[in-house]
Amino acid sequence: MLFGAAACLEVEGWVGAHVLASWQAGRSSLREGSTAAVVAA
């Protein structure tokens, strides 16, 4: 259980850093091409 909690916190840190870096650069944090799939749905 402790491993799962530690892994969750690690991944959350990676995602948070990615989102903040993307927003600071003025771009979406979503993968390229993913917005077209959402609009088409």
Coordinates of C-alpha atoms in Angstrom, one line a residue:
M1 CA 0.0 0.0 0.0
L2 CA 2.8 2.4 0.8
F3 CA 4.4 1.8 -2.7
G4 CA 1.1 2.6 -4.3
A5 CA 0.8 5.9 -2.4
A6 CA 4.4 6.9 -3.2
A7 CA 3.8 6.0 -6.9
C8 CA 0.6 8.1 -6.9
L9 CA 2.4 11.1 -5.5
E10 CA 5.3 10.8 -7.9
V11 CA 3.0 10.6 -10.9
E12 CA 1.0 13.6 -9.6
G13 CA 4.2 15.6 -9.4
W14 CA 5.1 14.8 -13.0
V15 CA 1.6 15.7 -14.3
G16 CA 1.6 18.9 -12.3
A17 CA 5.0 20.0 -13.6
H18 CA 3.9 19.2 -17.1
V19 CA 0.7 21.2 -16.8
L20 CA 2.4 24.2 -15.3
A21 CA 5.2 24.2 -17.8
S22 CA 2.7 24.0 -20.7
W23 CA 0.6 26.8 -19.4
Q24 CA 3.6 29.0 -18.7
A25 CA 4.7 28.4 -22.3
G26 CA 1.2 29.5 -23.5
R27 CA 0.1 26.1 -24.9
S28 CA -2.3 23.4 -24.0
S29 CA -1.2 20.6 -21.6
L30 CA -3.1 18.1 -23.6
R31 CA -1.4 15.9 -26.2
E32 CA -1.3 17.3 -29.6
G33 CA -4.3 16.2 -31.7
S34 CA -6.4 15.3 -28.7
T35 CA -8.6 18.5 -29.0
A36 CA -9.8 17.5 -32.5
A37 CA -11.0 14.2 -31.1
V38 CA -13.0 16.0 -28.3
V39 CA -14.5 18.4 -30.8
A40 CA -15.6 15.6 -33.1
A41 CA -17.3 13.7 -30.3

